[in-house]
mmCIF file of C-alpha atoms in Angstrom:
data_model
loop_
_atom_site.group_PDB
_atom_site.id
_atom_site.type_symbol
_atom_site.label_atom_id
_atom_site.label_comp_id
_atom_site.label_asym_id
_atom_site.label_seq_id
_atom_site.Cartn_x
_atom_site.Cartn_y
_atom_site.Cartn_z
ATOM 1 C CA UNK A 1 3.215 2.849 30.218
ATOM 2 C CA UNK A 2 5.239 0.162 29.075
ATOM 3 C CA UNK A 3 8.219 0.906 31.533
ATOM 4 C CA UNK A 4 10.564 1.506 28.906
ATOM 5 C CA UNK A 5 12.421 4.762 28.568
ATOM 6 C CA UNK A 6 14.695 6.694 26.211
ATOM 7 C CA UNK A 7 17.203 8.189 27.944
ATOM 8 C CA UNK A 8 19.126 10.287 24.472
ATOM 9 C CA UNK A 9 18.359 11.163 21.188
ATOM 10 C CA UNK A 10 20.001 8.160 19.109
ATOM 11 C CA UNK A 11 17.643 5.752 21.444
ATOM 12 C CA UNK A 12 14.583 7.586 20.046
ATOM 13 C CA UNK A 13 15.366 7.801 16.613
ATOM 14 C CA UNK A 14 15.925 3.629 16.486
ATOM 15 C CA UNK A 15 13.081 2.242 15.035
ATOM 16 C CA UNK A 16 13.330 -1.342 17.094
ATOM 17 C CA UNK A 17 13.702 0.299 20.668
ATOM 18 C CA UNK A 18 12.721 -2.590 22.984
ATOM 19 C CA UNK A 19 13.927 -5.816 23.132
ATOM 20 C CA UNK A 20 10.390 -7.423 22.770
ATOM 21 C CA UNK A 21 10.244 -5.174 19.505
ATOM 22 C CA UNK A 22 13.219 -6.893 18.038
ATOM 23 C CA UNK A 23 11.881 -10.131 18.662
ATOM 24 C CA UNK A 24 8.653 -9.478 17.021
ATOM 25 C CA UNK A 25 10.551 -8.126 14.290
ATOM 26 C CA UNK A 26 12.653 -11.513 14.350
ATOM 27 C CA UNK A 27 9.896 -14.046 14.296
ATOM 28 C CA UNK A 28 8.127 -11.913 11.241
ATOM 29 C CA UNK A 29 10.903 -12.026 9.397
ATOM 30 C CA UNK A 30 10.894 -15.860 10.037
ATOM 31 C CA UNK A 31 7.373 -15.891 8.758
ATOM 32 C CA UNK A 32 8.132 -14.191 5.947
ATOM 33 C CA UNK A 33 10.665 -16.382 4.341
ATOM 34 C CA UNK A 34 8.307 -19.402 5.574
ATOM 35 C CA UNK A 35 5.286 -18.386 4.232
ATOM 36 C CA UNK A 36 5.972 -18.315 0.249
ATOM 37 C CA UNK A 37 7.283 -21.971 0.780
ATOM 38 C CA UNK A 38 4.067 -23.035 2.579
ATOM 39 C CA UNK A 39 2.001 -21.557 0.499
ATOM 40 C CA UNK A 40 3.504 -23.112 -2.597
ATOM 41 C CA UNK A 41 2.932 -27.302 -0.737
ATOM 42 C CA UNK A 42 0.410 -29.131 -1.402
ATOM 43 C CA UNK A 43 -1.719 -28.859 1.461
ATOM 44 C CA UNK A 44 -5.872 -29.618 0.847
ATOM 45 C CA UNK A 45 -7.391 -28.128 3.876
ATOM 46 C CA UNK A 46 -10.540 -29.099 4.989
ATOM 47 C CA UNK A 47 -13.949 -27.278 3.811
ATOM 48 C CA UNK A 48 -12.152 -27.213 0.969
ATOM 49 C CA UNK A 49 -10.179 -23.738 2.519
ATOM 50 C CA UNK A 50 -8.604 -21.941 0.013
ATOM 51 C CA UNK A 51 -5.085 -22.141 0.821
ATOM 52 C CA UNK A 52 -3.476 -21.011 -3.080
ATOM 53 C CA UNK A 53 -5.777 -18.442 -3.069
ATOM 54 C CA UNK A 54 -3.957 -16.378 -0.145
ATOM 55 C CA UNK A 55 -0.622 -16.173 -2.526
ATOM 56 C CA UNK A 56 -2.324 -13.459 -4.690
ATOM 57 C CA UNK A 57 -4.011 -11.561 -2.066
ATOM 58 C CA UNK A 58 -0.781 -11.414 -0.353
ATOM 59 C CA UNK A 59 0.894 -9.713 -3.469
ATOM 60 C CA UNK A 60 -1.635 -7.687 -3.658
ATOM 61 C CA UNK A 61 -1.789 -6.466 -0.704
ATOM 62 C CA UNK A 62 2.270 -6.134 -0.366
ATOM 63 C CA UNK A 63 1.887 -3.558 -3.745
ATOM 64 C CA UNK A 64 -1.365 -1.928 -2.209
ATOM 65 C CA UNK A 65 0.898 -1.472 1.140
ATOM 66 C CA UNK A 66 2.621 0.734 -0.460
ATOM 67 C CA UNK A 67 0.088 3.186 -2.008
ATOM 68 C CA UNK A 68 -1.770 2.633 1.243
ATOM 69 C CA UNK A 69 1.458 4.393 3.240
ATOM 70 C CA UNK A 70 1.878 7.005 0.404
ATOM 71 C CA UNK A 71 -1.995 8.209 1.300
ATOM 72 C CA UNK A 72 -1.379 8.066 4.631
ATOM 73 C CA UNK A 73 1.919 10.282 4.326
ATOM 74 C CA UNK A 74 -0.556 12.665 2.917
ATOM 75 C CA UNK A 75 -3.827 12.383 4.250
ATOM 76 C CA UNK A 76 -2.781 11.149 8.037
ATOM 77 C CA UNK A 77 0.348 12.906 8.771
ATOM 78 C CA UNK A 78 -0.073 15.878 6.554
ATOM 79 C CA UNK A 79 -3.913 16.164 6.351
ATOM 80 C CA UNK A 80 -4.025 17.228 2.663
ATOM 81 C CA UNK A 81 -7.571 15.833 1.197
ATOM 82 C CA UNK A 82 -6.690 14.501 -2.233
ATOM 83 C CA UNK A 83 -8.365 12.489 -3.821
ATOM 84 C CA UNK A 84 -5.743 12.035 -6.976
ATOM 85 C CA UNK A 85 -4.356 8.772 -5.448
ATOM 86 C CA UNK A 86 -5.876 7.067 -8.834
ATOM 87 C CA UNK A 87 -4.482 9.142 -11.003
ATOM 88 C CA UNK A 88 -0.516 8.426 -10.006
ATOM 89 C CA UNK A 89 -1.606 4.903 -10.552
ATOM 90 C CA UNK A 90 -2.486 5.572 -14.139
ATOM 91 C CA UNK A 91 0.510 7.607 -14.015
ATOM 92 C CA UNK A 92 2.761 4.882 -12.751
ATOM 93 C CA UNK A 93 1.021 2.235 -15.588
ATOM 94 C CA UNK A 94 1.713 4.796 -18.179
ATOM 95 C CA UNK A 95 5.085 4.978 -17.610
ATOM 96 C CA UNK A 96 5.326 1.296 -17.241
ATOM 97 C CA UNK A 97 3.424 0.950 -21.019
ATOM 98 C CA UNK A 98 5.701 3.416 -22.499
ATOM 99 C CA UNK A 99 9.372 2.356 -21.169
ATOM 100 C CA UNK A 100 8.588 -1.245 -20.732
ATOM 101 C CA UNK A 101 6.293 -2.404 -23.379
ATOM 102 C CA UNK A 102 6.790 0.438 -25.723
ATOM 103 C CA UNK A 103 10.557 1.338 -25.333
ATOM 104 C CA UNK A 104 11.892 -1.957 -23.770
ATOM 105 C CA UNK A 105 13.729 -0.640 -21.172
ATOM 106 C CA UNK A 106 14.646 -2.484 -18.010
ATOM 107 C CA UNK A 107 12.312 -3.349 -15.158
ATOM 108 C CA UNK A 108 14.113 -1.876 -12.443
ATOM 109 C CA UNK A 109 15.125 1.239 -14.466
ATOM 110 C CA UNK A 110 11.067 1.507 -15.094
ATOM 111 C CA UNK A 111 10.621 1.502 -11.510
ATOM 112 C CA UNK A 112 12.804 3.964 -11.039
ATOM 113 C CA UNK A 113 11.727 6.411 -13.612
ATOM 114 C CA UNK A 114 8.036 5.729 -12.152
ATOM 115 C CA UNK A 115 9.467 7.300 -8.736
ATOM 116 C CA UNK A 116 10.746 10.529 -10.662
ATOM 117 C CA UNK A 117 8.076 11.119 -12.690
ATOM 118 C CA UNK A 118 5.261 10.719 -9.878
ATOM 119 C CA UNK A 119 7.307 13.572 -7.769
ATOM 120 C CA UNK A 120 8.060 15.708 -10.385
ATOM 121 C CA UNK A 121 4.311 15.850 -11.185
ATOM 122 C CA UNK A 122 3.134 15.687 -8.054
ATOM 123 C CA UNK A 123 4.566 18.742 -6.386
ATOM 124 C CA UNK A 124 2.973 20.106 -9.475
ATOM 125 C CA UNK A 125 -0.432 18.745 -8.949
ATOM 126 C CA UNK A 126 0.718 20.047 -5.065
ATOM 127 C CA UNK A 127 -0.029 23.412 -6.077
ATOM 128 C CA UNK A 128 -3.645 23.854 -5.255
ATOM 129 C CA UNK A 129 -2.942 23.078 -1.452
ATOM 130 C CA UNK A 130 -1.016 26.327 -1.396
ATOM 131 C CA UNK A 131 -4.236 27.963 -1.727
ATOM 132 C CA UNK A 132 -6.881 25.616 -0.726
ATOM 133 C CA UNK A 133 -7.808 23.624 1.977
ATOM 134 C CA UNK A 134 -10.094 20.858 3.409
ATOM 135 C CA UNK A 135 -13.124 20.689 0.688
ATOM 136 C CA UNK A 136 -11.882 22.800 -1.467
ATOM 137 C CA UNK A 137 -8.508 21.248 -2.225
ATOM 138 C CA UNK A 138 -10.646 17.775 -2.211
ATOM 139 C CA UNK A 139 -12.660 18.912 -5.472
ATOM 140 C CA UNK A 140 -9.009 20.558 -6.935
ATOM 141 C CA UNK A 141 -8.102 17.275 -6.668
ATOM 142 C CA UNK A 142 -11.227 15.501 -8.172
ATOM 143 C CA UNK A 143 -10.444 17.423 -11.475
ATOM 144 C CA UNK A 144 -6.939 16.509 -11.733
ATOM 145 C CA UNK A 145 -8.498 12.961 -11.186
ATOM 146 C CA UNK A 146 -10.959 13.032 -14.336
ATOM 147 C CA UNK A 147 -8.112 15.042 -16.119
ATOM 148 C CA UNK A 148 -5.485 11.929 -16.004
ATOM 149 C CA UNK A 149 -8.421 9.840 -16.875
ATOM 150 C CA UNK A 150 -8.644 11.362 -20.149
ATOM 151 C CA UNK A 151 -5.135 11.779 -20.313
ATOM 152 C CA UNK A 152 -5.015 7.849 -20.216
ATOM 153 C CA UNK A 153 -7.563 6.957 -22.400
ATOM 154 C CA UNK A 154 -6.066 9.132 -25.070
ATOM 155 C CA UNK A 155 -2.683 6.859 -24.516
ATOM 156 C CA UNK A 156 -4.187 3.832 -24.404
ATOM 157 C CA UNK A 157 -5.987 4.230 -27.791
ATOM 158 C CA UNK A 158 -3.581 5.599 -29.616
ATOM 159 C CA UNK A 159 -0.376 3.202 -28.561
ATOM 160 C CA UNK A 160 -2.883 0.032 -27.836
ATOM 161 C CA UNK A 161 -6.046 0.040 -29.742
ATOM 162 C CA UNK A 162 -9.032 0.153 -27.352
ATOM 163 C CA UNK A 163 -7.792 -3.355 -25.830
ATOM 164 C CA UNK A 164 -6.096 -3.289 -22.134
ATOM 165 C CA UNK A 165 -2.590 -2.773 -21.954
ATOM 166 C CA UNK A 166 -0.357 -5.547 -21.788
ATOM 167 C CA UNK A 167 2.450 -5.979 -19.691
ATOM 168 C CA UNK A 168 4.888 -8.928 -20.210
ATOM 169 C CA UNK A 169 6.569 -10.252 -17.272
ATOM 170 C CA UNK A 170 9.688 -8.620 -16.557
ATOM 171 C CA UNK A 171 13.234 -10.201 -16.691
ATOM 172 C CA UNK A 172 16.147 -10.331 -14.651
ATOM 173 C CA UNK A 173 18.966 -9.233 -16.011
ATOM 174 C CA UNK A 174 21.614 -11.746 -17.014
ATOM 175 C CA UNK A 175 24.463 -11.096 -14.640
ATOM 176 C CA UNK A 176 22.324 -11.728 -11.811
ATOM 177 C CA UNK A 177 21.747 -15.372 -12.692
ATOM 178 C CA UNK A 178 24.770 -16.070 -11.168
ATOM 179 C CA UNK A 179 23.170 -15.870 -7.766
ATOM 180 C CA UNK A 180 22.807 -19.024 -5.901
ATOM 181 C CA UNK A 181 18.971 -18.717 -5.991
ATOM 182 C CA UNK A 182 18.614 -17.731 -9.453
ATOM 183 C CA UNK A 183 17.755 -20.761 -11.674
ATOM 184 C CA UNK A 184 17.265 -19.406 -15.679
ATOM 185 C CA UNK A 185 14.317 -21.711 -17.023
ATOM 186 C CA UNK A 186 15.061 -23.475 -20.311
ATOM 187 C CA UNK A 187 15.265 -20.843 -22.491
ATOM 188 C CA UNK A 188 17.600 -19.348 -20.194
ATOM 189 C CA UNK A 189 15.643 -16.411 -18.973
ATOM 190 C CA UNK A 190 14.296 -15.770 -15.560
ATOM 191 C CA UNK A 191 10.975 -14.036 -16.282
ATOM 192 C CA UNK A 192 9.367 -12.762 -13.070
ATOM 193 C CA UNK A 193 5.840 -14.621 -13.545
ATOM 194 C CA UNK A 194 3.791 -16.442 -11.048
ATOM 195 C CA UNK A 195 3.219 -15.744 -7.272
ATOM 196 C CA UNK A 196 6.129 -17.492 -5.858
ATOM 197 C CA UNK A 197 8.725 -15.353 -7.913
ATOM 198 C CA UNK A 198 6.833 -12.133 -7.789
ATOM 199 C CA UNK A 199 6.656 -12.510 -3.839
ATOM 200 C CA UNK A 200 10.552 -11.991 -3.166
ATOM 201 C CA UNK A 201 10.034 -9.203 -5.660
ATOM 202 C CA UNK A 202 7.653 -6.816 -3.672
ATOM 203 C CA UNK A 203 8.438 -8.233 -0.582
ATOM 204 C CA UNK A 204 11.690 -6.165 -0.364
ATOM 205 C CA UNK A 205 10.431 -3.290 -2.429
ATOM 206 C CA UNK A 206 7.475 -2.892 0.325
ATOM 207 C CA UNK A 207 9.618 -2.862 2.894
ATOM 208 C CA UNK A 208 11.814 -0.604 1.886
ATOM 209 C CA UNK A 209 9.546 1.559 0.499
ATOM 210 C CA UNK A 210 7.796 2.082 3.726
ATOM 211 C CA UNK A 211 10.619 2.103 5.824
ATOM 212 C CA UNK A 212 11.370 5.103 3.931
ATOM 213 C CA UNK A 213 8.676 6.579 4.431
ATOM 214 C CA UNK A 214 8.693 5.751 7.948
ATOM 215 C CA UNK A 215 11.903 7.306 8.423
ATOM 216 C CA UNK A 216 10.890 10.642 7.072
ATOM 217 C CA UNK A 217 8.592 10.714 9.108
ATOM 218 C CA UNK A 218 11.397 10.687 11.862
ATOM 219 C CA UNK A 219 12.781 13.566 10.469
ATOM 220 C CA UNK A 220 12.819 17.435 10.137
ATOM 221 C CA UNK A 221 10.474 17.700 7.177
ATOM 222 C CA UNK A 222 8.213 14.482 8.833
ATOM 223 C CA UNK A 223 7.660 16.808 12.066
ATOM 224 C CA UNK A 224 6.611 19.718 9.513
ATOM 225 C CA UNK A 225 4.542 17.528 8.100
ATOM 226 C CA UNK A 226 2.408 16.810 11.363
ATOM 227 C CA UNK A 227 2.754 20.668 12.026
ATOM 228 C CA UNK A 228 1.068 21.748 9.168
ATOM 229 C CA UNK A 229 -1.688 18.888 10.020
ATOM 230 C CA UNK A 230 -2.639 21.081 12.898
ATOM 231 C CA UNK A 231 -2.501 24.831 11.188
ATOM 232 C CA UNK A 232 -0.669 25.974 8.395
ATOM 233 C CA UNK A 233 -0.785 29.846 10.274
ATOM 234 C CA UNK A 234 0.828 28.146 13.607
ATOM 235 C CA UNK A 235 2.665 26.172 11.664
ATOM 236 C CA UNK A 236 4.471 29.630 9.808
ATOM 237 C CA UNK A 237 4.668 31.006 12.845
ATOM 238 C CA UNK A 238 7.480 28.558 14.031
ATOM 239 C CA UNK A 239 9.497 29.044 11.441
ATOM 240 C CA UNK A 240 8.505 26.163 8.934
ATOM 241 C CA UNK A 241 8.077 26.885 5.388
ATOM 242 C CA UNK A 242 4.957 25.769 4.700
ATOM 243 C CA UNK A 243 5.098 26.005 1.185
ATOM 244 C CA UNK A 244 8.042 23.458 0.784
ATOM 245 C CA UNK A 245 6.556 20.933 3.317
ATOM 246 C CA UNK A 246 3.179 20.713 1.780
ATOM 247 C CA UNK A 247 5.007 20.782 -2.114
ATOM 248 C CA UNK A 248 7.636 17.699 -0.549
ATOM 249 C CA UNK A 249 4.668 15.786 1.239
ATOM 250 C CA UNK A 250 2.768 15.595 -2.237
ATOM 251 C CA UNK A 251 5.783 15.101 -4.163
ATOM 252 C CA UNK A 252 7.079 11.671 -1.776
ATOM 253 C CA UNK A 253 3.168 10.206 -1.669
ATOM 254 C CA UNK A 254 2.452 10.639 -5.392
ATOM 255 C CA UNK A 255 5.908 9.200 -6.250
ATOM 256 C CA UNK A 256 4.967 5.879 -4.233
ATOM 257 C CA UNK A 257 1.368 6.021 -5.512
ATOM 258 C CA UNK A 258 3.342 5.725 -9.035
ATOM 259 C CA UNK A 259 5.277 3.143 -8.028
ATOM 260 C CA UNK A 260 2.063 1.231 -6.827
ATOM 261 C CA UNK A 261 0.585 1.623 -10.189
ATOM 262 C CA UNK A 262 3.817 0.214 -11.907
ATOM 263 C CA UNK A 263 4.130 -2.774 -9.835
ATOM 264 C CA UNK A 264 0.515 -3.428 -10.050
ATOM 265 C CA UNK A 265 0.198 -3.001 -14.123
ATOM 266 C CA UNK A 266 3.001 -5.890 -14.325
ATOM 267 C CA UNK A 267 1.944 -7.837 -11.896
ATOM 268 C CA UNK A 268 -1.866 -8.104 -13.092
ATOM 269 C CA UNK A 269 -0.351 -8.495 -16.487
ATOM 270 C CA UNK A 270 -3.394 -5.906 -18.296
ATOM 271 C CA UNK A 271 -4.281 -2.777 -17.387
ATOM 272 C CA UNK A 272 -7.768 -0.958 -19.097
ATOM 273 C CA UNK A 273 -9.366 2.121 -18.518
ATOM 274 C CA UNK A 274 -11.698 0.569 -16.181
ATOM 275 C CA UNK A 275 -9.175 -0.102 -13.502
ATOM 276 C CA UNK A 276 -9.143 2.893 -12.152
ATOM 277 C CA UNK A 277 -12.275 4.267 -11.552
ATOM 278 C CA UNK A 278 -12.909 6.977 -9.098
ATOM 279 C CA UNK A 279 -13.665 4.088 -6.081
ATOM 280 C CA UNK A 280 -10.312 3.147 -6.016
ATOM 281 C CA UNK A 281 -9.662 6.014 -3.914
ATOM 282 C CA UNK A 282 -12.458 4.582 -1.728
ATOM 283 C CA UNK A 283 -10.251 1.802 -1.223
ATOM 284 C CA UNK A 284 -7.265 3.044 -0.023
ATOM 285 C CA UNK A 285 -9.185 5.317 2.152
ATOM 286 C CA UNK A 286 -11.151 2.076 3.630
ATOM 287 C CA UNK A 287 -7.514 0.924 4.329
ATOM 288 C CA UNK A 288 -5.767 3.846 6.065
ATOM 289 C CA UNK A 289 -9.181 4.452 8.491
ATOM 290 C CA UNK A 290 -9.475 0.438 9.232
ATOM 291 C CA UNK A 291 -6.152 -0.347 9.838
ATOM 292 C CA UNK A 292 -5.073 3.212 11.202
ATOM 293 C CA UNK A 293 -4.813 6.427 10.421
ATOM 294 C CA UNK A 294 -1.421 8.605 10.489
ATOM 295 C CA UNK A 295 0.453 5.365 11.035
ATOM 296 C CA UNK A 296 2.771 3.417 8.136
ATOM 297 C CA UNK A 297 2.164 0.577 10.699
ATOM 298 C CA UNK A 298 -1.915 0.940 9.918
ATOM 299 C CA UNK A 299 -1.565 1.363 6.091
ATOM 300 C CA UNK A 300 0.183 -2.001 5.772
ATOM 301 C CA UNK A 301 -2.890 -3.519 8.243
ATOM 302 C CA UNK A 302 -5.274 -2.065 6.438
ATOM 303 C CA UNK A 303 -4.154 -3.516 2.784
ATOM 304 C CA UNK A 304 -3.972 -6.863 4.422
ATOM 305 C CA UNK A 305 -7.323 -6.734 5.612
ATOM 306 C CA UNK A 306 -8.805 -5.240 2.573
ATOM 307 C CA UNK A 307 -6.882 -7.934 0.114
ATOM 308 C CA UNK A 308 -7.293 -10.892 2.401
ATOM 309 C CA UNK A 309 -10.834 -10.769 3.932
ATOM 310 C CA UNK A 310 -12.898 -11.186 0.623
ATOM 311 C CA UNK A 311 -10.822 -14.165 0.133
ATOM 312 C CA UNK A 312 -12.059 -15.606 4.108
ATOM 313 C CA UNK A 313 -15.733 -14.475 3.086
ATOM 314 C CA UNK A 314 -16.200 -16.124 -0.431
ATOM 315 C CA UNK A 315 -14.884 -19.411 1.300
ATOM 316 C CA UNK A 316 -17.531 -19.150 4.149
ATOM 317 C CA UNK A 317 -19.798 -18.306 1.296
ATOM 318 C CA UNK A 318 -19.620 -20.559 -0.414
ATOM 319 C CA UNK A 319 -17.657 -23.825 1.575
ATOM 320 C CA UNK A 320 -19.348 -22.778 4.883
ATOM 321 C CA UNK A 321 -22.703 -25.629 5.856
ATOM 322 C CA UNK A 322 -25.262 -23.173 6.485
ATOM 323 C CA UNK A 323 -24.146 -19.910 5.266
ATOM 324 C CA UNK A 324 -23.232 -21.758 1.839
ATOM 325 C CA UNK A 325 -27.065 -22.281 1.435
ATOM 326 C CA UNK A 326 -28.309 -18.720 1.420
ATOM 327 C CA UNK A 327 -28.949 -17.544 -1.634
ATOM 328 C CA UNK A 328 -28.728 -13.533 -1.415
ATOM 329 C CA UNK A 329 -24.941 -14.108 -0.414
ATOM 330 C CA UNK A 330 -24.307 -16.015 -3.262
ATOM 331 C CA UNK A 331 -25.888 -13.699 -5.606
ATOM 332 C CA UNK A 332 -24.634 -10.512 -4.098
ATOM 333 C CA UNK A 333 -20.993 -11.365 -3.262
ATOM 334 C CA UNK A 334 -19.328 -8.008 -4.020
ATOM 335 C CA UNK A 335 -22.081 -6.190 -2.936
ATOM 336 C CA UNK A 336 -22.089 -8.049 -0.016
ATOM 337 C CA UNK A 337 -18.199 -7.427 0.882
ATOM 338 C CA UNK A 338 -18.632 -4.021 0.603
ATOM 339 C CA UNK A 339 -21.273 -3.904 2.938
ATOM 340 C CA UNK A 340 -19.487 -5.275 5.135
ATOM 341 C CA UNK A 341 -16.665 -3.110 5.115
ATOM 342 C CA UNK A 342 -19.091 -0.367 5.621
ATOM 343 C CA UNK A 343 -20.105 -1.662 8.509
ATOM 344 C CA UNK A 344 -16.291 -2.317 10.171
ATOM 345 C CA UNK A 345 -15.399 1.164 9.158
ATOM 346 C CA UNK A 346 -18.634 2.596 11.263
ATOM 347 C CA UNK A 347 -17.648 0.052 13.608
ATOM 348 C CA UNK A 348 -13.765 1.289 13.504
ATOM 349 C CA UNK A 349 -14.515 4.859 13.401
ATOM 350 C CA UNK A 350 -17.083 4.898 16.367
ATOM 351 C CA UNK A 351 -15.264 1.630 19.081
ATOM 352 C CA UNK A 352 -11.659 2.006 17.980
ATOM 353 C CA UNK A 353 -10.991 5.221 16.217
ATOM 354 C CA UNK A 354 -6.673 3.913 16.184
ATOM 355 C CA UNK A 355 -7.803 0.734 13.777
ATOM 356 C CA UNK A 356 -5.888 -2.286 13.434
ATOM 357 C CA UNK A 357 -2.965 -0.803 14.334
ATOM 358 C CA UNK A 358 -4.469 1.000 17.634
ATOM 359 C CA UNK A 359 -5.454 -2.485 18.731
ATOM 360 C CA UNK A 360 -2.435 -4.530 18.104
ATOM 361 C CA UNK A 361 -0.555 -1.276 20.173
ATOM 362 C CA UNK A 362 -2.672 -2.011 22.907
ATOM 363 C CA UNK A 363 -2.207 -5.972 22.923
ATOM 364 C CA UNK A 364 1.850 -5.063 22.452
ATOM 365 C CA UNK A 365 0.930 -2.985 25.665
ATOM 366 C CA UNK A 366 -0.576 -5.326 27.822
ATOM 367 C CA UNK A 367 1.838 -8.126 27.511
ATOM 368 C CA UNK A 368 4.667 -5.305 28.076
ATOM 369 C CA UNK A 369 3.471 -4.311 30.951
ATOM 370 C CA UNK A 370 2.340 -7.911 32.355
ATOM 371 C CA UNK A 371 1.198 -9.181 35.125
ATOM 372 C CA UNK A 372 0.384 -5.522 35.927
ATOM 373 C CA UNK A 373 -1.682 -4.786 33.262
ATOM 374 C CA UNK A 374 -5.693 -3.387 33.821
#
């Protein structure tokens, strides 16, 4: 027990209760700002540590945070198996292709339309769990997977040729170069290209994407969420309509998994048919069980992890005296990352079933409660 009480409704629903919570919240908001700027000098760390290399995986994982949350809204909170998380990504890089590359339209207004059109289609793709649960709504699922697939090959071949996709970095509009911030370059257009520029980009659209999440959550149709997690019969039985929860919970999760796939088609830059096999569900599912399951908190861990930690071992593969000389690392480096995450989420599953998340609670916990903590 941390010692810390609610004592009315308003003081639960805040989402920075304590004061030790706003402080955290302070300091990595300090960070934040900090970091792009550090990341940017030029520092030459020792072992030859590779300090650029973080700026990408940190993109990354700020648009995989998102898609991470949006399978958590469904799998952890709402307990829906689907396995369709890939296809809203094609979805979300289809819209992208056809408003932005094909149509020209605005790079906000994209993102926007990618947000409609993955709810609109995915309370559709939502029907199934009416009827089916547990493994059989998994393999529903699996279909609609392999159906998008095809759906985006046939787009991709008959707008783009069997090349990848091509996305061109997006552009500010003009009246916003009258910010302090905004510098045009010479040809007086402020493309969003590189890491630097694309970080104050997702930054805010991660956070508020998962603070809205977060938030419902928090509210009515969040609580029906977690009640139809336990039994869709009990669930009727107090008066929520089931039908409507499980419809809204697919419809808010694919819309973010569409806006994952958007952000991610422009900033990789290409996007093929073989970037989104079937394992990329795999991987968002290695995210939400390492870095916790049914928490928003735990999806955002768990892309950090997943983005940053091949990054740590290739250096100690490679950079590390010792480990640098063995030669079954160096020829099996994927294979060898993936073993390894095997092994944390057996690890995860079986000595901290809460992940990341679970274990940064408790460490929030013991300083809380200090110097009486056991």
């Amino acid at each position: 027990m941390s010692g810390k009480y609610t004592t009315d409704y308003r003081q639960d629903m805040r989402l920075l209760r304590t004061t030790s919570q706003r402080a955290i919240a302070g300091v990595l908001a300090v960070l934040a700002l900090l970091l792009p700027f550090a990341l940017e000098a030029d520092i030459s760390p020792p072992l030859d540590f590779p300090w650029a290399a973080w700026f990408a995986a940190i993109n990354l994982a700020l648009i995989a945070s998102v898609g991470a949350a949006a399978f958590n809204l469904l799998l952890g909170y709402t307990h829906q198996i689907s396995v369709a998380h890939a296809a809203f990504l094609m979805l979300g890089t289809v819209v992208g292709a056809t408003m932005g590359t094909l149509w020209g339209v605005n790079f906000i207004v994209v993102l926007l339309a990618s947000l409609v059109a993955g709810a609109l289609i995915g309370a559709i793709v939502g029907l199934p769990a009416l009827r089916f649960r547990g493994l059989y709504l998994l393999i529903a699922t699996f279909g609609v997977h392999f159906f998008f697939f095809l759906g985006y090959k046939k787009f991709q071949t008959t707008y783009f040729g069997f090349n990848a996709i091509t996305f061109d970095p997006p552009q500010l509009p003009a009246w916003l170069h009258a910010l302090p911030f905004i510098t045009p370059d010479d040809d007086g257009i402020f493309a969003i290209s590189g890491n630097f520029r694309w970080y104050w980009v997702l930054l805010p659209i991660a956070i508020l994407s998962i603070l809205f999440m977060n938030n419902v959550i928090r509210t009515r149709e969040g609580r029906s969420f977690m009640a139809i997690k336990e039994h869709d019969v009990s669930a009727s039985l107090i008066g929520i309509n089931v039908t409507r929860a499980k419809l809204l919970a697919f419809s808010l999760s694919s819309a973010f998994v569409s806006l994952t796939g958007v952000l991610g088609a422009y900033y990789i830059g290409a996007r093929g048919e073989d970037s989104f096999p079937f394992q990329v569900v795999l991987f968002y599912a290695i995210m939400i069980i390492v870095g916790g399951f049914s928490t928003m908190q735990g999806a955002v861990f768990g892309a950090f992890f997943f983005y940053m930690t091949p990054v740590f071992f290739d250096w100690v593969r490679s950079d590390v005296p010792g480990i640098s000389s063995i030669t079954l690392l160096q020829r099996y480096a994927n294979e060898t990352n993936l073993a390894i995450f095997g092994i944390l989420i057996i690890v995860v599953l079986v000595a901290r079933p809460t992940g990341l998340s679970g274990i940064w609670q408790r460490i929030r916990q013991y300083f809380a409660t200090w110097p009486y903590s056991t």
